[in-house]
Backbone as numpy.savetxt, mean C-alpha at the origin, in Angstrom:
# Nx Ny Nz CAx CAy CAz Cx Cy Cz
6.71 8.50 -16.80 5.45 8.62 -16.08 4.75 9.89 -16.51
3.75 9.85 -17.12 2.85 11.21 -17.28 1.68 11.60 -16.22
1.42 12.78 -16.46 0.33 13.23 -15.53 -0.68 12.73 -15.10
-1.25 11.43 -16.27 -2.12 10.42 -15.63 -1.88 9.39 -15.10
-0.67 9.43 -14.97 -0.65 8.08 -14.04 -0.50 7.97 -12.57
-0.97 9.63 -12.11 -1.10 9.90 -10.83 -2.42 10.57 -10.32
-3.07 10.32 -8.99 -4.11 10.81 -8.78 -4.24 11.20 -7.14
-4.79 11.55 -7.25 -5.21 12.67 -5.57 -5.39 14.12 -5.68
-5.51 14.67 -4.77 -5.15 16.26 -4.37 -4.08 16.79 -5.06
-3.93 18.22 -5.31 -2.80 18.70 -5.84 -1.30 18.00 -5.21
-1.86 18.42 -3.77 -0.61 17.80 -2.56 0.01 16.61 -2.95
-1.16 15.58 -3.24 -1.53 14.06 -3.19 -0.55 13.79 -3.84
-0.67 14.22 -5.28 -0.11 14.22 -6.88 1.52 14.62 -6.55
1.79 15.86 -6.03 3.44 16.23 -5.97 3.75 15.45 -4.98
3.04 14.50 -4.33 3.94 14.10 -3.17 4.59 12.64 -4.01
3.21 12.12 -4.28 3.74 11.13 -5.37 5.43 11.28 -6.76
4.88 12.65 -7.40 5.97 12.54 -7.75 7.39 13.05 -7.32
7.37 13.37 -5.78 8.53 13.72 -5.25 9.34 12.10 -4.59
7.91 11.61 -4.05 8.74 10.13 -4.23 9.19 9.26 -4.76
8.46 9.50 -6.41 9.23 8.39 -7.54 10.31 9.18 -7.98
10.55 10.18 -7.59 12.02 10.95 -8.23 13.13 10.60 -7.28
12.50 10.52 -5.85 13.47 9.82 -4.83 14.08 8.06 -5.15
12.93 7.61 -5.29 13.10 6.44 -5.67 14.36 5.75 -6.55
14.43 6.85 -7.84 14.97 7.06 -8.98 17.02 7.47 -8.24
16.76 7.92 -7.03 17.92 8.39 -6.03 18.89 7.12 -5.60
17.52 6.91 -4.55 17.82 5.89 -3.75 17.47 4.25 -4.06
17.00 4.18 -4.95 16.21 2.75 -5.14 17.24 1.60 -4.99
18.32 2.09 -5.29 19.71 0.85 -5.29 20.02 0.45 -3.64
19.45 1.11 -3.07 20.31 1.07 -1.72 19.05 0.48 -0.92
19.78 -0.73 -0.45 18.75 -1.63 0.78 18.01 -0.83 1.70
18.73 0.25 2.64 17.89 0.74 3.29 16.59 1.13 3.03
16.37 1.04 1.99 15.37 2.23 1.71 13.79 1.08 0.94
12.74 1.73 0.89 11.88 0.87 0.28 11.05 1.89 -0.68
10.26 1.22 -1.59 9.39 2.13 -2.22 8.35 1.41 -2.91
7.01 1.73 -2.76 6.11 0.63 -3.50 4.79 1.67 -4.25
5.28 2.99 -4.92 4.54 3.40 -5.38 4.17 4.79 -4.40
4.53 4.75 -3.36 4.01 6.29 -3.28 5.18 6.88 -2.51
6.09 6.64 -1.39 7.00 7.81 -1.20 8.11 6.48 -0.67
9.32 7.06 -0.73 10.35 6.52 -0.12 10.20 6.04 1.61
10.82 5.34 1.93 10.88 5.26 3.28 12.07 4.27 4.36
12.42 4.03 5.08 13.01 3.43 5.72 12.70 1.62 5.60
13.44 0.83 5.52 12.90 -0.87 5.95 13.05 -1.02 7.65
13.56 -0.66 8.21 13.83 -0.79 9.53 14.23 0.08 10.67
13.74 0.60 11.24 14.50 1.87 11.89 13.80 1.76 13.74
15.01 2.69 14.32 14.77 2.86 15.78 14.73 4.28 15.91
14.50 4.21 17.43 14.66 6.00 17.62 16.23 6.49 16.74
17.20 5.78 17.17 18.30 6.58 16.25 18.47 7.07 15.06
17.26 6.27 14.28 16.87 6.87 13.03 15.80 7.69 12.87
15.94 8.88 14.13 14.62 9.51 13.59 15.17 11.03 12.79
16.62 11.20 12.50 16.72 12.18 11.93 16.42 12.04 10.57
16.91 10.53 10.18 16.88 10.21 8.66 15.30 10.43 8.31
14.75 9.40 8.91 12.87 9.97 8.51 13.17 11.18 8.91
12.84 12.30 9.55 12.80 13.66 9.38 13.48 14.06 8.19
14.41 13.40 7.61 14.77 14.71 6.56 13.82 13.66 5.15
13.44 12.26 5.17 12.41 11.73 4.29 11.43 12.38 4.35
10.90 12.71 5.14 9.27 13.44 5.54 9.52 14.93 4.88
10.97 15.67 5.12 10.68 17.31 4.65 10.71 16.91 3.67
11.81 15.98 2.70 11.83 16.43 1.40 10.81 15.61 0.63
10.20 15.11 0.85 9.06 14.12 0.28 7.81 14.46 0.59
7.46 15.37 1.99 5.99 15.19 2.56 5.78 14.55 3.25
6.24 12.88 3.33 5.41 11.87 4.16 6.79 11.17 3.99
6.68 10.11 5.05 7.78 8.89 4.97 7.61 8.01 6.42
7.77 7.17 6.39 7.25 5.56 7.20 8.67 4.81 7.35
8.57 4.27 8.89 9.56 3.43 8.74 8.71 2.26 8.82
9.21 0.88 8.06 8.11 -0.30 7.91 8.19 -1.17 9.08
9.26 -1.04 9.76 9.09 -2.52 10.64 10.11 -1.47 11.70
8.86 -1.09 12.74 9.51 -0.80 14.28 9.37 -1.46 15.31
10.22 -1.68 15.96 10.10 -2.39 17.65 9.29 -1.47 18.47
8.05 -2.44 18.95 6.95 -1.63 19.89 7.71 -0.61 20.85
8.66 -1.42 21.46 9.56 -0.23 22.54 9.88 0.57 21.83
10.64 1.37 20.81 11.02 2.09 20.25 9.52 3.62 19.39
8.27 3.22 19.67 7.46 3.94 18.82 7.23 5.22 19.86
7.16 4.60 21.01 7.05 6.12 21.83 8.38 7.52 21.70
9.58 7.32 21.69 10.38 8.13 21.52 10.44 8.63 20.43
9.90 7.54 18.97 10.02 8.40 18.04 8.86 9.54 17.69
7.65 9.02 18.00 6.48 9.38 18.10 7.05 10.97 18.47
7.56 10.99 20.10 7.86 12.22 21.02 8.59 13.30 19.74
9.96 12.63 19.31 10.55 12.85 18.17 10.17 13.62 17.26
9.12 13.01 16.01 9.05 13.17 15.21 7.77 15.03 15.92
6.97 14.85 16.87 6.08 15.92 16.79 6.69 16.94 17.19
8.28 16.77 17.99 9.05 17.83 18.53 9.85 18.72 17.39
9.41 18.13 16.26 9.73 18.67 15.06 8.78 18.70 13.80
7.76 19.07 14.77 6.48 19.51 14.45 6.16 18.78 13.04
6.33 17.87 12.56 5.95 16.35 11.73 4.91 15.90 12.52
4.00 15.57 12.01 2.61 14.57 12.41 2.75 13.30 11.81
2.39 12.50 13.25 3.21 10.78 13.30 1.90 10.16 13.18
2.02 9.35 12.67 0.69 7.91 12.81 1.46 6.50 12.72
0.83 5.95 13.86 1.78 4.51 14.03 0.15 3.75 13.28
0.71 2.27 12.75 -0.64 1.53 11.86 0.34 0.12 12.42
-0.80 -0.56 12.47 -0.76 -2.02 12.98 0.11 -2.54 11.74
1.09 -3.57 12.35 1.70 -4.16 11.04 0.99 -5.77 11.28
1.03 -6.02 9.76 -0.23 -7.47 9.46 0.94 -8.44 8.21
0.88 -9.72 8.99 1.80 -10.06 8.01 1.64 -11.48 7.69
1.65 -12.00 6.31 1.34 -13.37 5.99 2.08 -14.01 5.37
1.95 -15.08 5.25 2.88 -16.56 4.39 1.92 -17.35 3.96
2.54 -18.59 4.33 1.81 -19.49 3.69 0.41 -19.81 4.32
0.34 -19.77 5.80 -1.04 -20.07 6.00 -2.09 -18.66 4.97
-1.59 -17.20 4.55 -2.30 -16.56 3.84 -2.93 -16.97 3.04
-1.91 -17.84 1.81 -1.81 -18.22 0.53 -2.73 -19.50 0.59
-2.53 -20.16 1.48 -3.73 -21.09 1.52 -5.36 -20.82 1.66
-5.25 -19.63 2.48 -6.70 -19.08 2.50 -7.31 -18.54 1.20
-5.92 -17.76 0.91 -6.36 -16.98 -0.72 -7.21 -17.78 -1.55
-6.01 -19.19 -1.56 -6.67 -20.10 -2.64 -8.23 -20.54 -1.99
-8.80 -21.05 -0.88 -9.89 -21.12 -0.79 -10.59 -19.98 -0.65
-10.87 -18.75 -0.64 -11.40 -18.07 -0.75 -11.26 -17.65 -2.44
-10.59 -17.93 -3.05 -10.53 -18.07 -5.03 -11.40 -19.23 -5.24
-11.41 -20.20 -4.87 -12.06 -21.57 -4.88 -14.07 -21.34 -4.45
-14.12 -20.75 -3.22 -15.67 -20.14 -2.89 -15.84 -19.28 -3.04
-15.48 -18.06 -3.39 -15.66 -17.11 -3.68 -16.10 -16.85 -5.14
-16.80 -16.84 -5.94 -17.01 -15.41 -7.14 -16.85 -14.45 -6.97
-16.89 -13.82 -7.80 -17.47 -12.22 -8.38 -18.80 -12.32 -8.66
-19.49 -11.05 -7.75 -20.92 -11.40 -8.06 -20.89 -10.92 -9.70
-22.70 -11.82 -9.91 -22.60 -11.84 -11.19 -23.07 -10.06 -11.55
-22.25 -9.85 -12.80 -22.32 -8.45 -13.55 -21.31 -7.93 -13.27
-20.08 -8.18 -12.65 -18.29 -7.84 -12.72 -17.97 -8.54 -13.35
-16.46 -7.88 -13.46 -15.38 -8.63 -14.46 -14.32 -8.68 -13.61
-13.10 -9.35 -13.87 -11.96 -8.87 -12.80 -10.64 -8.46 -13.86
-10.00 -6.87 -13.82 -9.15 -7.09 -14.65 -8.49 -7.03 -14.06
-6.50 -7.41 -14.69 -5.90 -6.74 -14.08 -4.62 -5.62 -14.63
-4.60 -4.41 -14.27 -3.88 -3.08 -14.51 -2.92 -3.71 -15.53
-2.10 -3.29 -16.81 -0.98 -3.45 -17.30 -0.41 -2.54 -18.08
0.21 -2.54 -18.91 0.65 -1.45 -19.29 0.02 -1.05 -20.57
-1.24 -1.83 -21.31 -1.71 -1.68 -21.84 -3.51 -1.14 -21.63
-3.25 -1.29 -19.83 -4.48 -0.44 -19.86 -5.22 0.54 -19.87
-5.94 1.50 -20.49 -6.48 2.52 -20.90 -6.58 3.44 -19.45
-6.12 4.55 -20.01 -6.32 5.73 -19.28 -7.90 6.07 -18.09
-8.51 5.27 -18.87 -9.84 5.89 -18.22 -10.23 4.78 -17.62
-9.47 3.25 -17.33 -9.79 2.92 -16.16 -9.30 2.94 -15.03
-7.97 3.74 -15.35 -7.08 3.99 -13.89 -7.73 5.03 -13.63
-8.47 6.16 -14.16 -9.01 7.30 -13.53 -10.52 6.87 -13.23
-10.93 5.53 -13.20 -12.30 5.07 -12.97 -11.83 4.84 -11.28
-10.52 3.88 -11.21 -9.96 3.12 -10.41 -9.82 4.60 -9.07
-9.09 5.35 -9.60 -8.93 6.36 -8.66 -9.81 7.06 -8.14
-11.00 7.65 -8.73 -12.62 7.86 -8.38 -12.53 7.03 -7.22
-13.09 5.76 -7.88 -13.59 4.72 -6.41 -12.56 5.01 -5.03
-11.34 4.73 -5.48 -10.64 4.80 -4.26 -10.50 5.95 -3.76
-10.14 7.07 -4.26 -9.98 8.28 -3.39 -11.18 8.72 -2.66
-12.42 8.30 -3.22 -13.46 8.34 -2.56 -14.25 7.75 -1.58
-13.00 6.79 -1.38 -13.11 5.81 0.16 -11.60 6.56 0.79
-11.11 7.48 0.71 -10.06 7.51 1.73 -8.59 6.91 1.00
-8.91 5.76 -0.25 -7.57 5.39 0.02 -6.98 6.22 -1.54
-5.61 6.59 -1.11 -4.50 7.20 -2.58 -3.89 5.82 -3.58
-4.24 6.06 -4.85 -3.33 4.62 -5.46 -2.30 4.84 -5.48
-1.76 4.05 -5.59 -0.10 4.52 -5.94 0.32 4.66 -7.23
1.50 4.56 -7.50 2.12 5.13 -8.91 1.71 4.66 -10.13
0.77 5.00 -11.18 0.72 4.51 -12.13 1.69 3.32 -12.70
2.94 3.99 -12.91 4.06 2.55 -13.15 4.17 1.49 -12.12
3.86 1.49 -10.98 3.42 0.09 -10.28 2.03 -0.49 -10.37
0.85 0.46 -10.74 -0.05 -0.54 -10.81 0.21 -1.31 -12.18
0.55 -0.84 -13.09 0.47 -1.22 -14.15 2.28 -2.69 -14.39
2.24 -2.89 -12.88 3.43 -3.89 -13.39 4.84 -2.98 -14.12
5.01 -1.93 -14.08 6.30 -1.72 -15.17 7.45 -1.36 -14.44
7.27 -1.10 -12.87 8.23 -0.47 -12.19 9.09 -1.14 -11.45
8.10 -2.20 -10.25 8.80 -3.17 -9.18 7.69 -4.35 -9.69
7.85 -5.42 -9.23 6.85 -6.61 -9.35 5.49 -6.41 -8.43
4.89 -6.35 -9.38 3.14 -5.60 -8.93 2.03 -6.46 -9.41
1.05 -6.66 -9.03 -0.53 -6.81 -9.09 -1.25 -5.73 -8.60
-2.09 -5.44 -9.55 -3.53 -4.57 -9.08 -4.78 -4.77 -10.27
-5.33 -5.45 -9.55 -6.39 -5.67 -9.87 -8.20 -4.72 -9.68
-8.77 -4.80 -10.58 -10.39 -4.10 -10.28 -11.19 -5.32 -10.99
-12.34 -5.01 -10.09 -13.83 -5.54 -10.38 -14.63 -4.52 -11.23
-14.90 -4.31 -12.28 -15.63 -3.44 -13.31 -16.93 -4.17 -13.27
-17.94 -3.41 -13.36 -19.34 -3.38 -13.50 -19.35 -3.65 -15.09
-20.97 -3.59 -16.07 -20.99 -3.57 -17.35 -20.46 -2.67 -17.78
-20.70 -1.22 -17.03 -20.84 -0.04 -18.00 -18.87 0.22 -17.78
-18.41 -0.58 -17.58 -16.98 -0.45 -17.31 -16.33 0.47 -15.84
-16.85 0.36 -15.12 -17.17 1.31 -14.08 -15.73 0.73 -12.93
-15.12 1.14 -12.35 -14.12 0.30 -11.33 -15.06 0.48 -10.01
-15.23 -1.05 -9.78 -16.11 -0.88 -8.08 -15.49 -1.38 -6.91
-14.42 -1.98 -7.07 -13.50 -2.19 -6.26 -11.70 -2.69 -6.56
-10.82 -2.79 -5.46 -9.23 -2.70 -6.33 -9.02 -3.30 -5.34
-7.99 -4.23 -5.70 -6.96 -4.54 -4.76 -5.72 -4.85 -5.33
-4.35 -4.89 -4.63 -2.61 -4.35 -5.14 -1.85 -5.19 -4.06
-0.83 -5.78 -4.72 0.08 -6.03 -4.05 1.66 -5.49 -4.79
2.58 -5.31 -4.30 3.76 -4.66 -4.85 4.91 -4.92 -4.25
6.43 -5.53 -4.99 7.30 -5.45 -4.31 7.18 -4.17 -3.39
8.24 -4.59 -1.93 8.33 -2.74 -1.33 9.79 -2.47 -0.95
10.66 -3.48 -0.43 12.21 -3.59 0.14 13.25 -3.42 -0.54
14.24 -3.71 -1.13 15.42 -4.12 -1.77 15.24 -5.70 -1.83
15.43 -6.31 -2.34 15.68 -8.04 -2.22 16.90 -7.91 -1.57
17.72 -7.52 -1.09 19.13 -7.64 -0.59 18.29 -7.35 0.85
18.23 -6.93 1.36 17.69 -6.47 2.83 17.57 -7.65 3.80
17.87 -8.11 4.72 17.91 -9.08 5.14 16.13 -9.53 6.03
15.69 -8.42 6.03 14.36 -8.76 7.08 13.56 -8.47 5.74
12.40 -7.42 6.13 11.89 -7.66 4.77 11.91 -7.84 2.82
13.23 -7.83 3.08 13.50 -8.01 1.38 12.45 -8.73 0.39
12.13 -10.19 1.18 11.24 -10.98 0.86 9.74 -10.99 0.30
9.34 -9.46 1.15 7.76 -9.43 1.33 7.19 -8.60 0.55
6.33 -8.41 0.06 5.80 -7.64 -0.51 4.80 -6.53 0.03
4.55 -5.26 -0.40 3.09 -5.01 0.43 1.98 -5.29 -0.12
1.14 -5.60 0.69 -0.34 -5.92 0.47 -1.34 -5.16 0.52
-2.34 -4.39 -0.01 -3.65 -3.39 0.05 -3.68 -3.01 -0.47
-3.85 -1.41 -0.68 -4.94 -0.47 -1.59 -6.67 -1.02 -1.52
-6.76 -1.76 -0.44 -8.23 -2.67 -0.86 -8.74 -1.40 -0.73
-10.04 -1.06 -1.67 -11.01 0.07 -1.66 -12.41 -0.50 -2.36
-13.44 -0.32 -1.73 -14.90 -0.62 -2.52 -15.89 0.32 -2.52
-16.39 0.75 -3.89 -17.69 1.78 -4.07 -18.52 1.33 -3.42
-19.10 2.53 -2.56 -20.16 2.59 -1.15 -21.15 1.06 -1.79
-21.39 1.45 -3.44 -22.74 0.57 -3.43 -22.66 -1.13 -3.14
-21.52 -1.17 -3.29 -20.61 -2.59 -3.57 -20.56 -2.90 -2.00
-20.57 -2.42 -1.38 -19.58 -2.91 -0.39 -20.82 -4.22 0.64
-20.24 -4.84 1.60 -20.67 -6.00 1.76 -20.90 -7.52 0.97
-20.47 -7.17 -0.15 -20.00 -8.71 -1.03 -19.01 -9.03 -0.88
-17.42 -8.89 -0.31 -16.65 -9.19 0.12 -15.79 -8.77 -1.00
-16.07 -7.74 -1.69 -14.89 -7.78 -2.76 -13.60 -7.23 -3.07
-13.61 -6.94 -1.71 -11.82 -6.54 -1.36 -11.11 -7.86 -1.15
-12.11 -8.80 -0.12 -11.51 -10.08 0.07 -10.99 -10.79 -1.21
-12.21 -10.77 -1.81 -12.46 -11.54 -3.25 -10.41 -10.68 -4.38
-10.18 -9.69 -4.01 -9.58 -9.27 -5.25 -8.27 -9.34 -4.18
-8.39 -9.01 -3.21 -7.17 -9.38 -2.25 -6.48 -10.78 -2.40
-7.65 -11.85 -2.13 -6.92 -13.03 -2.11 -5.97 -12.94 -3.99
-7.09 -12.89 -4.80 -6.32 -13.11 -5.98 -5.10 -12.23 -6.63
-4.90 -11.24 -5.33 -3.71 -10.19 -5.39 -2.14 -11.13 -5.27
-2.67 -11.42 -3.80 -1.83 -12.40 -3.41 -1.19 -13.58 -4.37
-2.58 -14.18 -4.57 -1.92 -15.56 -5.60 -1.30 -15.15 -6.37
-1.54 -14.17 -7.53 -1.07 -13.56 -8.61 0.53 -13.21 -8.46
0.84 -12.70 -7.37 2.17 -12.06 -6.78 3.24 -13.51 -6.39
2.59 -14.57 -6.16 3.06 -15.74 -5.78 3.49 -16.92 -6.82
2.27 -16.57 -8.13 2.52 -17.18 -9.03 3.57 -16.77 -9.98
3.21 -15.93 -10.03 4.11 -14.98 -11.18 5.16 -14.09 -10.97
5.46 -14.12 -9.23 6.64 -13.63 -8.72 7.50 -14.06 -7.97
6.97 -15.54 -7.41 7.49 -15.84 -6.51 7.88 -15.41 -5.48
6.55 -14.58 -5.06 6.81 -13.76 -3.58 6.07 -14.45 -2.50
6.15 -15.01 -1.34 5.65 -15.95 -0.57 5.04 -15.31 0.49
5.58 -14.19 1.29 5.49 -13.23 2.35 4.90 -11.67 2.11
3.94 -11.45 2.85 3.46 -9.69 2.35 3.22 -9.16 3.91
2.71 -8.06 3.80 2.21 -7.87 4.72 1.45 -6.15 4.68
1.04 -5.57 5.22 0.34 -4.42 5.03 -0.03 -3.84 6.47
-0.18 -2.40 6.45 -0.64 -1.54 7.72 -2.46 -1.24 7.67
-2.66 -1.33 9.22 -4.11 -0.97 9.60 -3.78 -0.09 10.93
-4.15 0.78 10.24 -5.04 2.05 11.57 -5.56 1.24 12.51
-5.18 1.47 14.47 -6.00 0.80 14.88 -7.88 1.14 15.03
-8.16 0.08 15.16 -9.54 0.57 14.92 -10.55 0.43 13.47
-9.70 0.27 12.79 -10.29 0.29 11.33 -10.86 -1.68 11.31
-11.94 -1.71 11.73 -12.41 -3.17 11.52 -12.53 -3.57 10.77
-12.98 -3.37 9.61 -13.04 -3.96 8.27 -11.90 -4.05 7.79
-11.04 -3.53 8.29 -9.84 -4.17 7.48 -8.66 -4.83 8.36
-9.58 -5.44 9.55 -9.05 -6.18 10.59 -9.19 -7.64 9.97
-10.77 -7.10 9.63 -11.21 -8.31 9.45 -11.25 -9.36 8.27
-10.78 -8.62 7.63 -10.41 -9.10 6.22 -8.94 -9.82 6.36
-7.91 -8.99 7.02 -6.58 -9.56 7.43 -6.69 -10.67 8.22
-7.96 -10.85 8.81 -7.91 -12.34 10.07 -8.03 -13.14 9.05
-9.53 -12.81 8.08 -9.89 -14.05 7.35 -8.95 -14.93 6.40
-7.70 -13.69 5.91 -6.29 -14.69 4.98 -5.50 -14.31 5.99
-5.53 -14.91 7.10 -4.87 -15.27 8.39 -3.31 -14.60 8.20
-3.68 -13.44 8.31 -2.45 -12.53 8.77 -2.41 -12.10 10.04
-1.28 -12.17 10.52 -1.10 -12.39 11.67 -0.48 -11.03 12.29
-0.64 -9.78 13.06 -0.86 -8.41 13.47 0.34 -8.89 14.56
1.51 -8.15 14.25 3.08 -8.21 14.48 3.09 -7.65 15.84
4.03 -8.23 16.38 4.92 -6.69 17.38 5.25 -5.68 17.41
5.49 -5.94 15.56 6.46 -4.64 15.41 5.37 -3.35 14.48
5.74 -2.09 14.75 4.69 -1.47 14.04 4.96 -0.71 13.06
4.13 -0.25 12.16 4.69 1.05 11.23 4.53 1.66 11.18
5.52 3.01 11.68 5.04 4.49 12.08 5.60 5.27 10.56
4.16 6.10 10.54 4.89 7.21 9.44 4.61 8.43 9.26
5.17 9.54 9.11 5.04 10.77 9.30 4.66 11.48 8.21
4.20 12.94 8.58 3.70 13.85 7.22 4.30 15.29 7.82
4.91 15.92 7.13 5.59 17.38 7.08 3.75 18.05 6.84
3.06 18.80 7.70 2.43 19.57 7.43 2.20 20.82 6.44
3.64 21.11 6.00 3.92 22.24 5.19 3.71 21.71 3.56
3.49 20.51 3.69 3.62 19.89 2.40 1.67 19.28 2.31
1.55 18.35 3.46 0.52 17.70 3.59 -0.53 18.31 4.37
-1.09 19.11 4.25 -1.91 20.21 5.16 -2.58 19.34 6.11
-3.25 17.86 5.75 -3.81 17.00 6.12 -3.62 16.15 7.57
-2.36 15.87 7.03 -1.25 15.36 7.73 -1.84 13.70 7.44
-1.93 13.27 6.35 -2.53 11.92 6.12 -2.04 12.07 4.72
-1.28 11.00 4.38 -1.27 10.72 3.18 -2.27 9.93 2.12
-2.72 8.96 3.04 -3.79 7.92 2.78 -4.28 7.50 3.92
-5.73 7.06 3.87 -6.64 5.98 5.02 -5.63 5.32 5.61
């Protein structure tokens, strides 16, 4: 992995590569997940809030993916009593009714005319992942690891909509995130990074590159199940999750940021 295949803040950048070095640790072992930006838990309760605490110091940030609603208040209490800043995000999760939407929304949907749709590989040029990262960091969201967008790390899609002048105006990613051994989410993949340049936005083209995230991950990976986190409150990306009928869980995903690392205390939107 070289220096360009990461982007954000100074912070942004070492946090990234403190988690693909973790990764590189732990990646064999079920517990654990990783889909491009930091290590984290697949399943955890309050009893696991020491393990995230010591993910969060030595990484910056770390998430457990699938918590029981009863369980978010103690860790929540937890994690700030050790002065870590917590954010719980709606968990959103799809199958097949998704995949069916995808395809009709691939089916009515275009790209308005004057895009292209590529998608990331390992042959793609430097200066459209740093086009790609522009757009997105400038909506809030962090990409993840160069070696996952580009397919070379875990089983990935990420796709952009380029203008003429080659410009990235919007992205969307899906990425293994579990162990396949894991018995709950092993299966699923995560779903997002959706991000669109201010000028773009209202053509639907997160939808538009989302659905074909999905298919892509289904065709060519045989991954059937995804799912992805929303901030509550964040409507537009409520609403995008209703329209490929993902369905907003019980269970939630809380994840933390070591302040000493993340001044922010946000890793991403």
């Amino acid at each position: 992995m070289t220096q360009d295949d990461i982007y954000g803040s100074d912070e942004q950048r070492a946090l990234l590569r403190r988690g693909r070095a973790l990764f590189d640790i732990l990646g064999q072992d079920p517990r654990y997940t990783y889909y491009g930006r930091t290590v984290g838990l697949a399943t955890g309760t309050v009893r696991d809030l020491d393990h995230l605490t010591a993910l969060a110091r030595v990484q910056g940030n770390a998430a457990i993916a699938l918590v029981p609603e009863a369980e978010v208040a103690a860790l929540h209490d937890g994690l700030t009593a050790r002065n870590l800043v917590p954010i719980a995000y709606s968990r959103w999760d799809g199958g097949a009714a998704s995949l069916a939407a995808a395809k009709a929304i691939v089916r009515d949907l275009p790209l308005p005319a004057g895009l292209t749709m590529t998608r990331i590989d390992a042959d793609t040029p430097s200066t459209v992942l740093a086009s790609l990262a522009d757009m997105a960091l400038g909506s809030g969201v962090l990409p993840l690891a160069g070696e996952v967008l580009r397919g070379l790390l875990n089983p990935a899609v990420c796709l952009v909509a380029q203008d003429g002048e080659g410009k990235v105006v919007s992205c969307g990613a899906s990425a293994g995130f579990a162990h396949p051994d894991h018995p709950v989410p092993g299966r699923q993949a995560y779903w997002g990074m959706l991000a669109t340049d201010t000028a773009w936005r209202g053509r639907k083209l997160a939808l538009i590159l989302g659905a074909h995230a999905m298919l892509s991950m289904s065709r060519n990976h045989g991954i059937e199940a995804f799912f992805t986190g929303v901030e509550p409150g964040n409507t537009p990306s409520e609403g995008v999750c209703t329209r490929l009928m993902f369905a907003r869980s019980v269970a939630v995903i809380l994840g933390c940021a070591d302040p000493r690392s993340l001044r922010s205390g946000r890793m991403t939107k």
